[in-house]
Short mmCIF file of N, CA and C in Angstrom, two decimals:
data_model
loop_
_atom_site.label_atom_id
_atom_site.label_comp_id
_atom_site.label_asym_id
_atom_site.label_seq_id
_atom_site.Cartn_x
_atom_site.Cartn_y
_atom_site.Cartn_z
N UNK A 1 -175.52 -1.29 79.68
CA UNK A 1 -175.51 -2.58 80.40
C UNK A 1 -174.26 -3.39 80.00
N UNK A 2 -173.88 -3.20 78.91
CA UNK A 2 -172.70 -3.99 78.62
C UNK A 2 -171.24 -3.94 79.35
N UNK A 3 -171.73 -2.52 79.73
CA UNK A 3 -170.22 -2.28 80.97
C UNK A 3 -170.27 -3.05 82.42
N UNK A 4 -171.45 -2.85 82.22
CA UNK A 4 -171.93 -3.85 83.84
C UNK A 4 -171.06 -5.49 83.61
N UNK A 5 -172.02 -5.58 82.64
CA UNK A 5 -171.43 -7.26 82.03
C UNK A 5 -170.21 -7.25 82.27
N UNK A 6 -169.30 -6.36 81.84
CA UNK A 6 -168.15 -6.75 81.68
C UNK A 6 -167.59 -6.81 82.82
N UNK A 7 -167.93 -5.77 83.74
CA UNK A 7 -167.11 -5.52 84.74
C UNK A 7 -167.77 -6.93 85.98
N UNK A 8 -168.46 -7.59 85.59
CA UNK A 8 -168.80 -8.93 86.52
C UNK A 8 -167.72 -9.82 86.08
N UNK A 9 -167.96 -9.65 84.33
CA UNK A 9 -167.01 -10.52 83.97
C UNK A 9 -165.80 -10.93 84.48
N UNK A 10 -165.15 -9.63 85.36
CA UNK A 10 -163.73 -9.29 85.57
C UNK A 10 -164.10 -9.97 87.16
N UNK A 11 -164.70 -9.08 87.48
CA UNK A 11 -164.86 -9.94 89.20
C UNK A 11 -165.36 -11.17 89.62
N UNK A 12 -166.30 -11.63 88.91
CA UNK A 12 -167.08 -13.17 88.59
C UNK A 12 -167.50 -13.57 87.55
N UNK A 13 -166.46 -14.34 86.48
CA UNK A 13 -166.71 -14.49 85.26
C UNK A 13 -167.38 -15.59 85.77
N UNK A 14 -166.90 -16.82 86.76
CA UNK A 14 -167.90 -17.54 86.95
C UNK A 14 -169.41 -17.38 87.32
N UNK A 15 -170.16 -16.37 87.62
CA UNK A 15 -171.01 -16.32 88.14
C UNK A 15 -171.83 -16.32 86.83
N UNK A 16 -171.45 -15.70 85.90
CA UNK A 16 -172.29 -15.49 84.20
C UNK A 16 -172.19 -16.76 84.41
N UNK A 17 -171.65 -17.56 83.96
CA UNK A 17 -171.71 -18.89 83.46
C UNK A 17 -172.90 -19.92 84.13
N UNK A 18 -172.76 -19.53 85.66
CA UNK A 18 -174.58 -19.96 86.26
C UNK A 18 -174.98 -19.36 85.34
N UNK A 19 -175.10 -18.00 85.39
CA UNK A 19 -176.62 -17.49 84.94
C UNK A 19 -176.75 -18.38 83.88
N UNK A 20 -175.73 -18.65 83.26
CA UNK A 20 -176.28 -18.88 81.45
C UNK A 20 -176.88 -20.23 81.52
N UNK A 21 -176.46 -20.74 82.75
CA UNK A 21 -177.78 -22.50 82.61
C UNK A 21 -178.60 -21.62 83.09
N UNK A 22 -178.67 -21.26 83.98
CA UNK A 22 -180.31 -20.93 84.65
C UNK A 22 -180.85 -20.18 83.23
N UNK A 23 -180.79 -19.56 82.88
CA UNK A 23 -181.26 -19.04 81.48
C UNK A 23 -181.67 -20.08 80.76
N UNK A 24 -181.19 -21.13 80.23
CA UNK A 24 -181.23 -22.40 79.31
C UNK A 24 -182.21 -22.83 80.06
N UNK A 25 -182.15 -23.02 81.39
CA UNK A 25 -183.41 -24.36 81.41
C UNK A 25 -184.71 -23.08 81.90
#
């Protein structure tokens, strides 16, 4: 899974960064 991660990272690093509020709340 971590390759996945990364490779979003590269195409939508913004999109992690939603996830990570939606995660928080």
């Amino acid at each position: 899974m971590s390759n996945q991660e990364s490779v979003i990272q590269r195409i939508s690093p913004r999109r992690i960064f939603s996830r990570s509020c939606d995660d928080s709340e």
